[in-house]
Tab-separated table of C-alpha atoms in Angstrom:
chain	number	residue	atom	x	y	z
A	1011	MET	CA	-0.004	-0.001	-0.005
A	1012	LEU	CA	1.209	3.521	-0.769
A	1013	TRP	CA	0.718	5.744	2.237
A	1014	PHE	CA	0.739	8.843	0.054
A	1015	SER	CA	0.118	9.423	-3.632
A	1016	GLU	CA	2.493	11.322	-5.831
A	1017	SER	CA	1.942	15.104	-5.605
A	1018	PHE	CA	1.046	17.619	-2.928
A	1019	ILE	CA	-1.932	19.929	-3.338
A	1020	HIS	CA	-3.169	22.052	-0.453
A	1021	LEU	CA	-6.930	22.396	-0.706
A	1022	GLN	CA	-9.142	25.044	0.829
A	1023	PRO	CA	-10.727	23.944	4.110
A	1024	PRO	CA	-14.308	22.682	3.988
A	1025	THR	CA	-17.311	24.518	5.283
A	1026	THR	CA	-17.182	25.727	8.876
A	1027	MET	CA	-18.925	23.494	11.393
A	1028	SER	CA	-21.895	24.535	13.423
A	1029	CYS	CA	-21.101	26.429	16.596
A	1030	GLY	CA	-23.359	24.106	18.612
A	1031	GLN	CA	-21.076	21.135	18.355
A	1032	ALA	CA	-19.792	21.105	21.905
A	1033	GLU	CA	-21.234	21.831	25.279
A	1034	ALA	CA	-19.550	22.333	28.625
A	1035	GLN	CA	-20.241	19.647	31.222
A	1036	PRO	CA	-19.126	21.063	34.584
A	1037	LYS	CA	-19.551	17.758	36.436
A	1038	ILE	CA	-17.097	16.027	34.099
A	1039	ALA	CA	-14.521	18.812	34.600
A	1040	GLU	CA	-14.707	18.535	38.389
A	1041	ASP	CA	-14.650	14.742	38.308
A	1042	MET	CA	-11.658	14.661	35.964
A	1043	TRP	CA	-9.855	17.036	38.333
A	1044	LEU	CA	-10.637	14.634	41.176
A	1045	LEU	CA	-9.245	11.697	39.192
A	1046	ARG	CA	-6.019	13.628	38.662
A	1047	LYS	CA	-5.778	14.189	42.417
A	1048	LEU	CA	-6.399	10.459	42.919
A	1049	ARG	CA	-3.509	9.826	40.480
A	1050	LEU	CA	-5.470	7.713	38.026
A	1051	SER	CA	-3.026	6.165	35.546
A	1052	PRO	CA	-4.759	3.403	33.558
A	1053	ASP	CA	-2.889	1.258	31.098
A	1054	SER	CA	-3.370	1.787	27.368
A	1055	LEU	CA	-5.897	-0.584	25.758
A	1056	PRO	CA	-4.450	-3.366	23.571
A	1057	LEU	CA	-3.939	-2.292	19.979
A	1058	GLU	CA	-5.343	-4.996	17.695
A	1059	ILE	CA	-4.576	-3.669	14.255
A	1060	SER	CA	-3.252	-4.858	10.913
A	1061	ARG	CA	0.331	-4.083	9.889
A	1062	GLU	CA	-0.883	-1.741	7.140
A	1063	ALA	CA	-3.187	0.190	9.469
A	1064	TYR	CA	-0.441	0.362	12.104
A	1065	GLN	CA	1.972	1.919	9.607
A	1066	ARG	CA	-0.628	4.552	8.734
A	1067	LEU	CA	-1.256	5.142	12.427
A	1068	VAL	CA	2.422	5.657	13.265
A	1069	LEU	CA	2.930	8.084	10.387
A	1070	SER	CA	-0.260	9.974	11.272
A	1071	ASP	CA	0.920	10.096	14.877
A	1072	THR	CA	4.224	11.588	13.800
A	1073	ILE	CA	2.579	14.296	11.721
A	1074	ALA	CA	0.290	15.172	14.639
A	1075	LEU	CA	3.218	15.161	17.082
A	1076	TYR	CA	5.274	17.656	15.053
A	1077	LEU	CA	2.289	19.925	14.284
A	1078	THR	CA	1.129	20.065	17.907
A	1079	THR	CA	2.103	23.270	19.722
A	1080	ASP	CA	2.601	24.414	23.319
A	1081	ASP	CA	-0.797	26.168	23.273
A	1082	LEU	CA	-3.296	24.740	25.766
A	1083	ASP	CA	-5.559	23.826	22.850
A	1084	GLY	CA	-2.644	23.119	20.512
A	1085	VAL	CA	-2.944	19.327	20.170
A	1086	VAL	CA	-3.365	18.158	16.566
A	1087	ALA	CA	-4.973	14.942	15.264
A	1088	ALA	CA	-4.414	13.403	11.811
A	1089	PHE	CA	-6.135	10.789	9.643
A	1090	TYR	CA	-5.050	9.551	6.224
A	1091	MET	CA	-7.676	8.385	3.718
A	1092	PRO	CA	-5.751	6.082	1.330
A	1093	GLN	CA	-8.630	5.661	-1.110
A	1094	ASP	CA	-8.667	9.377	-1.908
A	1095	SER	CA	-5.091	10.312	-0.929
A	1096	ILE	CA	-6.315	12.905	1.575
A	1097	LEU	CA	-4.677	13.786	4.851
A	1098	PHE	CA	-7.198	15.251	7.311
A	1099	LEU	CA	-6.039	17.405	10.207
A	1100	ALA	CA	-7.792	19.009	13.176
A	1101	LYS	CA	-6.745	20.779	16.365
A	1102	SER	CA	-8.341	21.000	19.780
A	1103	GLY	CA	-10.586	23.943	20.443
A	1104	SER	CA	-11.340	26.343	17.614
A	1105	SER	CA	-9.551	26.050	14.291
A	1106	ASP	CA	-6.698	28.464	13.668
A	1107	PRO	CA	-5.489	29.533	10.171
A	1108	SER	CA	-1.907	29.781	11.472
A	1109	TYR	CA	-1.841	26.003	12.001
A	1110	ALA	CA	-2.721	25.425	8.365
A	1111	ALA	CA	-0.018	27.880	7.303
A	1112	GLU	CA	2.592	26.216	9.507
A	1113	SER	CA	1.626	22.772	8.197
A	1114	THR	CA	2.448	23.994	4.677
A	1115	VAL	CA	5.915	24.901	5.972
A	1116	PHE	CA	6.199	21.540	7.670
A	1117	PHE	CA	5.435	19.523	4.533
A	1118	ARG	CA	7.784	21.675	2.502
A	1119	GLU	CA	10.571	20.997	5.026
A	1120	LEU	CA	9.762	17.291	4.890
A	1121	ALA	CA	10.235	17.353	1.132
A	1122	ASN	CA	13.693	18.948	1.480
A	1123	ALA	CA	14.979	17.209	4.618
A	1124	ASP	CA	17.972	14.891	4.637
A	1125	GLY	CA	17.172	13.417	8.032
A	1126	PHE	CA	15.516	13.719	11.417
A	1127	GLU	CA	17.734	16.529	12.710
A	1128	ASP	CA	16.626	18.858	9.879
A	1129	LEU	CA	13.146	18.990	11.439
A	1130	LEU	CA	14.317	19.944	14.935
A	1131	PRO	CA	14.257	23.729	14.256
A	1132	PHE	CA	10.604	23.410	13.189
A	1133	LEU	CA	9.826	21.389	16.332
A	1134	ALA	CA	11.590	23.997	18.497
A	1135	ARG	CA	9.414	26.790	17.091
A	1136	ARG	CA	6.222	24.992	18.113
A	1137	SER	CA	6.561	22.742	21.106
A	1138	CYS	CA	9.679	23.184	23.262
A	1139	ASN	CA	7.601	22.903	26.434
A	1140	ARG	CA	6.044	19.586	25.384
A	1141	VAL	CA	9.442	18.157	24.447
A	1142	ASN	CA	10.968	19.277	27.742
A	1143	LYS	CA	8.069	17.759	29.664
A	1144	ARG	CA	8.939	14.380	28.106
A	1145	ILE	CA	12.607	14.905	28.999
A	1146	ARG	CA	11.700	15.695	32.615
A	1147	LYS	CA	9.551	12.578	32.940
A	1148	LEU	CA	12.307	10.423	31.458
A	1149	ARG	CA	14.780	12.013	33.884
A	1150	TYR	CA	12.498	11.205	36.835
A	1151	TYR	CA	12.147	7.520	36.012
A	1152	TYR	CA	15.777	7.165	34.948
A	1153	ASN	CA	16.853	8.521	38.320
A	1154	LEU	CA	14.727	5.821	39.947
A	1155	PHE	CA	15.922	2.871	37.870
A	1156	GLY	CA	19.128	3.915	36.062
A	1157	ASP	CA	21.548	2.415	38.618
A	1158	GLU	CA	19.593	-0.838	38.635
A	1159	LEU	CA	19.819	-0.975	34.841
A	1160	LEU	CA	23.576	-0.360	34.944
A	1161	THR	CA	24.064	-3.152	37.496
A	1162	GLY	CA	22.029	-5.527	35.358
A	1163	ALA	CA	23.963	-4.575	32.217
A	1164	ARG	CA	27.317	-5.337	33.867
A	1165	GLU	CA	26.121	-8.869	34.562
A	1166	TYR	CA	24.454	-9.330	31.191
A	1167	GLU	CA	25.990	-11.081	28.204
A	1168	PRO	CA	24.694	-9.561	24.937
A	1169	THR	CA	23.517	-11.707	22.058
A	1170	ASP	CA	24.951	-11.659	18.534
A	1171	THR	CA	21.882	-9.687	17.430
A	1172	GLU	CA	21.618	-7.467	20.520
A	1173	PHE	CA	20.571	-4.254	18.780
A	1174	SER	CA	18.025	-3.540	16.065
A	1175	GLY	CA	17.078	-0.428	14.117
A	1176	PRO	CA	19.245	2.274	12.553
A	1177	TRP	CA	19.777	4.489	15.555
A	1178	TYR	CA	22.320	2.428	17.459
A	1179	ARG	CA	24.690	2.913	14.519
A	1180	LYS	CA	24.286	6.673	14.929
A	1181	PHE	CA	25.013	6.289	18.620
A	1182	VAL	CA	28.116	4.194	17.920
A	1183	GLN	CA	29.415	7.019	15.695
A	1184	ILE	CA	28.982	9.461	18.594
A	1185	ILE	CA	30.888	7.175	20.977
A	1186	ARG	CA	33.706	6.667	18.510
A	1187	THR	CA	34.032	10.406	17.936
A	1188	GLU	CA	33.882	11.412	21.608
A	1189	ASP	CA	35.951	8.578	23.096
A	1190	GLN	CA	38.173	7.946	20.057
A	1191	LEU	CA	37.410	4.226	20.032
A	1192	ASP	CA	37.794	2.156	16.885
A	1193	THR	CA	36.035	-1.061	17.850
A	1194	LEU	CA	33.273	-1.588	20.390
A	1195	SER	CA	31.742	-4.797	21.681
A	1196	PHE	CA	27.966	-5.021	22.072
A	1197	LYS	CA	28.421	-4.924	25.847
A	1198	GLN	CA	30.433	-1.712	25.610
A	1199	ILE	CA	27.739	-0.165	23.415
A	1200	LEU	CA	25.053	-1.121	25.937
A	1201	LEU	CA	26.999	0.279	28.895
A	1202	HIS	CA	27.793	3.452	26.979
A	1203	ALA	CA	24.080	3.907	26.129
A	1204	LEU	CA	23.137	3.620	29.793
A	1205	THR	CA	25.821	6.004	31.076
A	1206	PHE	CA	25.231	8.436	28.192
A	1207	CYS	CA	21.515	8.696	29.014
A	1208	LYS	CA	22.359	9.214	32.685
A	1209	ASP	CA	24.951	11.912	31.950
A	1210	GLN	CA	22.747	13.762	29.456
A	1211	LEU	CA	19.758	13.768	31.793
A	1212	GLU	CA	21.829	14.840	34.802
A	1213	THR	CA	23.052	17.904	32.917
A	1214	ASN	CA	19.436	19.141	32.938
A	1215	LEU	CA	19.264	19.009	29.167
A	1216	GLU	CA	16.683	21.466	27.847
A	1217	PHE	CA	15.375	21.552	24.282
A	1218	SER	CA	15.278	25.073	22.820
A	1219	ASP	CA	15.796	26.982	19.589
A	1220	LYS	CA	19.581	26.836	20.045
A	1221	PRO	CA	21.440	24.499	17.655
A	1222	GLU	CA	23.576	23.065	20.464
A	1223	SER	CA	20.439	21.908	22.276
A	1224	HIS	CA	19.308	20.149	19.085
A	1225	ARG	CA	22.583	18.198	18.926
A	1226	SER	CA	22.313	17.201	22.588
A	1227	PHE	CA	18.662	16.206	22.157
A	1228	ALA	CA	19.416	14.120	19.060
A	1229	ALA	CA	22.270	12.345	20.867
A	1230	LEU	CA	19.970	11.544	23.814
A	1231	LEU	CA	17.398	10.070	21.410
A	1232	TYR	CA	20.024	7.899	19.714
A	1233	ALA	CA	21.185	6.559	23.096
A	1234	ALA	CA	17.600	6.058	24.363
A	1235	SER	CA	16.638	4.203	21.175
A	1236	THR	CA	19.750	2.011	21.431
A	1237	LEU	CA	18.731	1.012	24.953
A	1238	LEU	CA	15.021	0.594	24.200
A	1239	HIS	CA	15.589	-1.614	21.149
A	1240	SER	CA	18.232	-3.837	22.696
A	1241	ASP	CA	17.469	-7.420	23.743
A	1242	PHE	CA	18.627	-6.443	27.243
A	1243	PHE	CA	16.004	-3.841	28.138
A	1244	PRO	CA	12.793	-5.856	27.471
A	1245	LEU	CA	14.292	-8.748	29.435
A	1246	LEU	CA	15.070	-6.576	32.473
A	1247	GLU	CA	11.781	-4.683	32.069
A	1248	ARG	CA	9.841	-7.908	32.590
A	1249	GLN	CA	11.988	-8.943	35.542
A	1250	LYS	CA	12.111	-5.606	37.353
A	1251	CYS	CA	8.749	-4.014	36.462
A	1252	LEU	CA	10.325	-1.111	34.556
A	1253	THR	CA	7.165	-0.462	32.510
A	1254	ARG	CA	7.050	3.249	33.379
A	1255	LEU	CA	10.627	3.814	32.303
A	1256	GLY	CA	10.013	1.861	29.095
A	1257	TYR	CA	6.984	4.006	28.354
A	1258	GLN	CA	8.987	7.215	28.801
A	1259	LEU	CA	11.734	5.879	26.534
A	1260	GLU	CA	9.089	5.138	23.888
A	1261	LYS	CA	7.610	8.616	24.212
A	1262	ILE	CA	10.910	10.446	23.881
A	1263	THR	CA	12.012	8.330	20.881
A	1264	ASP	CA	8.708	9.026	19.063
A	1265	TYR	CA	10.439	12.081	17.646
A	1266	LEU	CA	12.778	9.795	15.656
A	1267	ARG	CA	9.834	8.435	13.661
A	1268	ILE	CA	10.012	11.541	11.495
A	1269	SER	CA	12.877	9.911	9.587
A	1270	ARG	CA	10.474	7.322	8.177
A	1271	LEU	CA	7.931	10.027	7.374
A	1272	ILE	CA	10.590	12.004	5.460
A	1273	LYS	CA	11.247	9.031	3.161
A	1274	VAL	CA	7.527	8.337	2.634
A	1275	TRP	CA	6.672	11.966	1.964
A	1276	GLN	CA	9.532	12.502	-0.458
A	1277	ARG	CA	8.482	9.451	-2.413
A	1278	TYR	CA	4.691	9.720	-2.363
A	1279	GLY	CA	3.760	13.117	-0.966
A	1280	ARG	CA	3.285	15.197	-4.085
A	1281	ASP	CA	-0.277	14.053	-4.782
A	1282	THR	CA	-1.582	14.138	-1.234
A	1283	HIS	CA	-4.390	16.569	-0.499
A	1284	VAL	CA	-4.265	18.186	2.981
A	1285	LYS	CA	-7.527	19.282	4.562
A	1286	TRP	CA	-7.903	21.051	7.878
A	1287	ALA	CA	-11.246	20.775	9.631
A	1288	THR	CA	-12.523	24.289	10.386
A	1289	TYR	CA	-14.909	25.127	13.222
A	1290	VAL	CA	-15.595	27.663	15.934
A	1291	GLU	CA	-15.470	26.417	19.523
A	1292	PRO	CA	-18.594	27.742	21.270
A	1293	SER	CA	-17.352	26.948	24.750
A	1294	GLY	CA	-14.022	28.762	24.523
A	1295	VAL	CA	-14.793	30.987	27.498
A	1296	PRO	CA	-12.645	30.560	30.618
A	1297	ARG	CA	-14.423	29.153	33.648
A	1298	MET	CA	-13.488	28.242	37.221
A	1299	LEU	CA	-13.350	24.719	38.594
A	1300	ALA	CA	-15.664	24.186	41.564
A	1301	THR	CA	-13.556	21.571	43.361
A	1302	THR	CA	-14.581	22.064	46.981
A	1303	GLY	CA	-16.628	19.150	48.322
A	1304	ASN	CA	-16.657	17.168	45.081
A	1305	GLY	CA	-14.504	14.385	46.524
A	1306	LYS	CA	-16.674	13.988	49.614
A	1307	ARG	CA	-19.794	13.976	47.452
A	1308	HIS	CA	-18.436	10.910	45.672
A	1309	LEU	CA	-17.303	9.396	48.960
A	1310	GLU	CA	-20.780	9.755	50.488
A	1311	ALA	CA	-22.276	8.099	47.425
A	1312	PHE	CA	-19.745	5.280	47.863
A	1313	TYR	CA	-20.819	4.859	51.491
A	1314	GLN	CA	-24.517	4.816	50.673
A	1315	ARG	CA	-24.176	2.431	47.784
A	1316	GLY	CA	-22.233	-0.147	49.786
A	1317	ASN	CA	-23.909	0.341	53.168
A	1318	ARG	CA	-20.447	0.776	54.669
A	1319	THR	CA	-19.775	0.168	58.374
A	1320	GLU	CA	-19.595	3.429	60.324
A	1321	LYS	CA	-16.572	2.478	62.445
A	1322	TYR	CA	-14.254	2.346	59.447
A	1323	LYS	CA	-15.143	5.787	58.074
A	1324	PRO	CA	-12.678	7.862	60.199
A	1325	TYR	CA	-9.858	5.603	59.031
A	1326	MET	CA	-11.018	6.011	55.440
A	1327	SER	CA	-10.930	9.810	55.756
A	1328	ASN	CA	-7.431	9.712	57.311
A	1329	ASN	CA	-6.152	7.417	54.546
A	1330	MET	CA	-7.586	9.637	51.812
A	1331	ASP	CA	-6.045	12.791	53.341
A	1332	ALA	CA	-2.678	11.094	53.761
A	1333	MET	CA	-2.537	9.464	50.315
A	1334	TYR	CA	-4.158	12.208	48.227
A	1335	PRO	CA	-3.551	15.646	49.798
A	1336	GLY	CA	-6.174	18.192	48.730
A	1337	TRP	CA	-8.434	15.539	47.174
A	1338	ASN	CA	-11.584	17.282	48.401
A	1339	GLY	CA	-10.566	20.664	47.009
A	1340	GLU	CA	-10.814	22.824	50.152
A	1341	ASP	CA	-7.174	23.920	50.022
A	1342	SER	CA	-6.930	24.264	46.233
A	1343	GLU	CA	-6.193	27.582	44.623
A	1344	PRO	CA	-8.912	28.721	42.184
A	1345	ILE	CA	-8.336	26.993	38.831
A	1346	SER	CA	-9.270	28.790	35.655
A	1347	PHE	CA	-9.353	26.844	32.393
A	1348	VAL	CA	-10.775	26.984	28.892
A	1349	PRO	CA	-12.883	23.911	28.064
A	1350	CYS	CA	-12.505	22.552	24.547
A	1351	MET	CA	-13.247	19.481	22.466
A	1352	HIS	CA	-10.111	17.447	22.047
A	1353	ALA	CA	-8.618	17.038	18.604
A	1354	GLU	CA	-9.221	13.318	18.061
A	1355	ILE	CA	-12.975	13.573	18.773
A	1356	ARG	CA	-13.194	16.759	16.724
A	1357	LEU	CA	-11.593	14.969	13.786
A	1358	ILE	CA	-13.755	11.845	14.118
A	1359	LEU	CA	-16.953	13.939	13.992
A	1360	TYR	CA	-15.609	15.928	11.045
A	1361	LEU	CA	-14.845	12.740	9.145
A	1362	MET	CA	-18.266	11.259	9.957
A	1363	ASP	CA	-19.809	14.351	8.489
A	1364	TYR	CA	-17.447	14.370	5.507
A	1365	PHE	CA	-17.570	10.662	4.621
A	1366	THR	CA	-20.762	8.838	5.501
A	1367	LYS	CA	-19.294	5.775	3.785
A	1368	LEU	CA	-16.966	5.391	6.780
A	1369	GLN	CA	-19.968	4.161	8.751
A	1370	ASN	CA	-19.988	1.014	6.600
A	1371	GLN	CA	-16.360	0.096	7.373
A	1372	GLY	CA	-17.139	-1.810	10.551
A	1373	ASP	CA	-14.369	-4.396	10.181
A	1374	GLU	CA	-11.611	-1.925	9.340
A	1375	VAL	CA	-9.569	-0.134	11.978
A	1376	LEU	CA	-9.650	3.613	11.386
A	1377	PRO	CA	-6.334	4.929	12.811
A	1378	ILE	CA	-6.301	8.458	14.204
A	1379	GLY	CA	-2.870	9.950	14.857
A	1380	CYS	CA	-2.690	12.321	17.835
A	1381	GLY	CA	-0.008	14.650	19.168
A	1382	GLN	CA	-0.823	13.612	22.744
A	1383	ARG	CA	-2.102	10.450	24.392
A	1384	SER	CA	-5.908	10.397	24.324
A	1385	CYS	CA	-7.255	11.384	27.713
A	1386	PHE	CA	-9.369	9.107	29.884
A	1387	ALA	CA	-12.720	10.711	28.974
A	1388	CYS	CA	-11.926	10.751	25.229
A	1389	THR	CA	-11.039	7.064	25.371
A	1390	LEU	CA	-14.352	6.247	27.038
A	1391	TRP	CA	-16.230	8.319	24.472
A	1392	ILE	CA	-14.479	6.797	21.433
A	1393	ASN	CA	-14.929	3.247	22.705
A	1394	GLU	CA	-18.682	3.645	23.187
A	1395	PHE	CA	-19.094	5.572	19.918
A	1396	ASN	CA	-17.422	2.619	18.212
A	1397	ARG	CA	-19.728	0.122	19.935
A	1398	VAL	CA	-22.867	2.010	18.949
A	1399	LEU	CA	-21.836	2.321	15.278
A	1400	ARG	CA	-19.765	-0.907	15.142
A	1401	MET	CA	-16.770	1.082	13.951
A	1402	LYS	CA	-13.115	0.926	14.985
A	1403	TRP	CA	-11.669	4.397	15.480
A	1404	ARG	CA	-8.372	3.980	17.332
A	1405	THR	CA	-5.537	6.122	18.604
A	1406	ARG	CA	-2.127	4.542	19.246
A	1407	ARG	CA	-1.988	5.597	22.876
A	1408	ASN	CA	-5.168	5.944	24.921
A	1409	ASN	CA	-6.462	5.949	28.500
A	1410	GLY	CA	-4.211	8.890	29.250
A	1411	GLN	CA	-4.368	11.169	32.259
A	1412	PRO	CA	-7.719	12.757	33.111
A	1413	ARG	CA	-7.901	16.256	31.627
A	1414	TYR	CA	-10.485	18.580	33.095
A	1415	ASP	CA	-10.501	20.835	29.996
A	1416	CYS	CA	-12.224	18.032	28.042
A	1417	VAL	CA	-15.639	18.876	26.542
A	1418	LEU	CA	-17.796	16.108	25.122
A	1419	PRO	CA	-19.685	16.679	21.852
A	1420	SER	CA	-23.240	17.925	22.162
A	1421	ALA	CA	-26.366	16.062	21.065
A	1422	GLU	CA	-26.488	18.288	17.973
A	1423	ALA	CA	-23.111	16.971	16.855
A	1424	VAL	CA	-23.652	13.271	17.644
A	1425	VAL	CA	-27.363	12.455	17.184
A	1426	PRO	CA	-27.209	12.601	13.338
A	1427	TYR	CA	-24.916	9.531	13.409
A	1428	VAL	CA	-26.092	7.519	16.417
A	1429	GLY	CA	-29.637	8.766	17.141
A	1430	ALA	CA	-30.923	10.186	20.437
A	1431	GLU	CA	-30.733	6.823	22.202
A	1432	GLY	CA	-27.160	6.274	21.027
A	1433	TYR	CA	-26.153	9.744	22.230
A	1434	GLN	CA	-27.586	9.069	25.679
A	1435	ARG	CA	-25.824	5.714	25.789
A	1436	ILE	CA	-22.439	7.252	24.878
A	1437	THR	CA	-22.746	10.136	27.350
A	1438	SER	CA	-23.924	7.858	30.160
A	1439	HIS	CA	-21.046	5.479	29.452
A	1440	VAL	CA	-18.498	8.286	29.875
A	1441	HIS	CA	-20.066	9.504	33.143
A	1442	GLN	CA	-20.299	5.943	34.477
A	1443	GLY	CA	-16.713	5.174	33.495
A	1444	ILE	CA	-15.440	8.216	35.357
A	1445	THR	CA	-17.568	7.388	38.422
A	1446	ASP	CA	-16.368	3.777	38.378
A	1447	ALA	CA	-12.726	4.900	38.233
A	1448	ILE	CA	-13.248	7.124	41.304
A	1449	ARG	CA	-15.041	4.293	43.081
A	1450	ALA	CA	-12.202	1.869	42.324
A	1451	VAL	CA	-9.831	4.122	44.285
A	1452	PHE	CA	-12.285	4.266	47.181
A	1453	ILE	CA	-12.567	0.455	47.219
A	1454	ASN	CA	-8.807	0.093	47.605
A	1455	GLU	CA	-8.644	2.717	50.332
A	1456	TRP	CA	-11.638	1.179	52.141
A	1457	SER	CA	-9.765	-2.116	52.314
A	1458	ASP	CA	-6.778	-0.281	53.794
A	1459	ALA	CA	-9.107	1.472	56.253
A	1460	MET	CA	-10.412	-1.882	57.526
A	1461	ASP	CA	-6.794	-3.096	57.888
A	1462	SER	CA	-5.931	0.062	59.832
A	1463	PHE	CA	-8.883	-0.509	62.150
A	1464	SER	CA	-7.878	-4.135	62.720
A	1465	MET	CA	-4.276	-3.194	63.433
A	1466	GLU	CA	-5.336	-0.561	65.939
A	1467	LEU	CA	-7.504	-3.128	67.751
A	1468	PHE	CA	-4.570	-5.533	67.760
A	1469	TRP	CA	-2.151	-3.032	69.295
A	1470	GLN	CA	-4.777	-1.865	71.741
A	1471	GLY	CA	-5.275	-5.468	72.863
A	1472	LEU	CA	-1.517	-5.853	73.391
A	1473	ARG	CA	-1.405	-2.671	75.439
A	1474	ASN	CA	-4.300	-3.915	77.588
A	1475	LEU	CA	-2.489	-7.206	78.229
A	1476	SER	CA	0.599	-5.383	79.378
């Protein structure tokens, strides 16, 4: 399959969407804030997808990643329609002509690039903060597990096919230049990758518009990719539960995927039509989060639903305050935010409106690339939308952190495709999924509260005996 056709034509955007396509749901915003305080971090859903669809998804993801900006509503989503050679793009919130203009620059730079590093100046103009956030998260987990990895590597004997992919060769070139080494064993390469990542992260590397930061960032990516795609790391990851570190390594090395996109675009990009969805976000007015008391409202509902024993409740409150400071919102500073519909849902609705024939492709995965992991509420919404229509819209990474700026589509936007009953089913599913996630935390803490009560009785009995 050709991911792109052979020439690039930028078309005018289609007709502007109705302003009534999104509505603010205050309860969802407050509940998503609560889930963040409760540190919800669900795993991504399994990605069951054909090789062809996965390739489209990865390339769409890469486009969305590089076009996404540091703006609060700057996340971009992308979908490629191979039948018509059209690349569809949308951003969160209201559409912005500057994004379309910058995408023209992006595709022109793709056509002229010799490699991944040629796109770093473009990335620096748009999303330094997002890149640095990924670096900080990698630094955090590497500080936790880096020494353990180094110890494991010293005891590990590499295989004859230890490394895969092109990037370890780039990393070997860096080692040879810096350390003036002619030959390196696989074990030396592995140890150098580990120490190089540690050294780069400890220098508080920061991605910026300065060329020297681009060189340091590229070198970090080469070392991180060498480690991630070794036989050693997956083996130790399974043994030592290093899933979080592995995930951060994957996220930071996502930026290397642009090298594949460069080759594909230069070969097939000239005939690809690019279309930006245009719309006006009706809910783009800042509002304040009403967090006070929301946690206890859910906790009271948890008590009533389960007919919980009164004697455990003080221990439950103490556990919640100790584990999740500020979970009930009393001590929180006022939070102002601008609610918006997230890019992946915006793009799905645009495509449903643009191509009704998509509704008949029930057996085919429809891969949506996204510049950020789909949030928890968006994942719930997409999953139920798929079930109602028997479709398979998928993002590569989902079940992300709860985001309280998320606005679900209104009935006006959804009913034409799923009917009034389907709309109610989807909306109820999202609300129930959020409530169930909050309740799951309470169930765990309730169990700990009963243990705390039992332990206090035990120690009190010992004191009485003495």
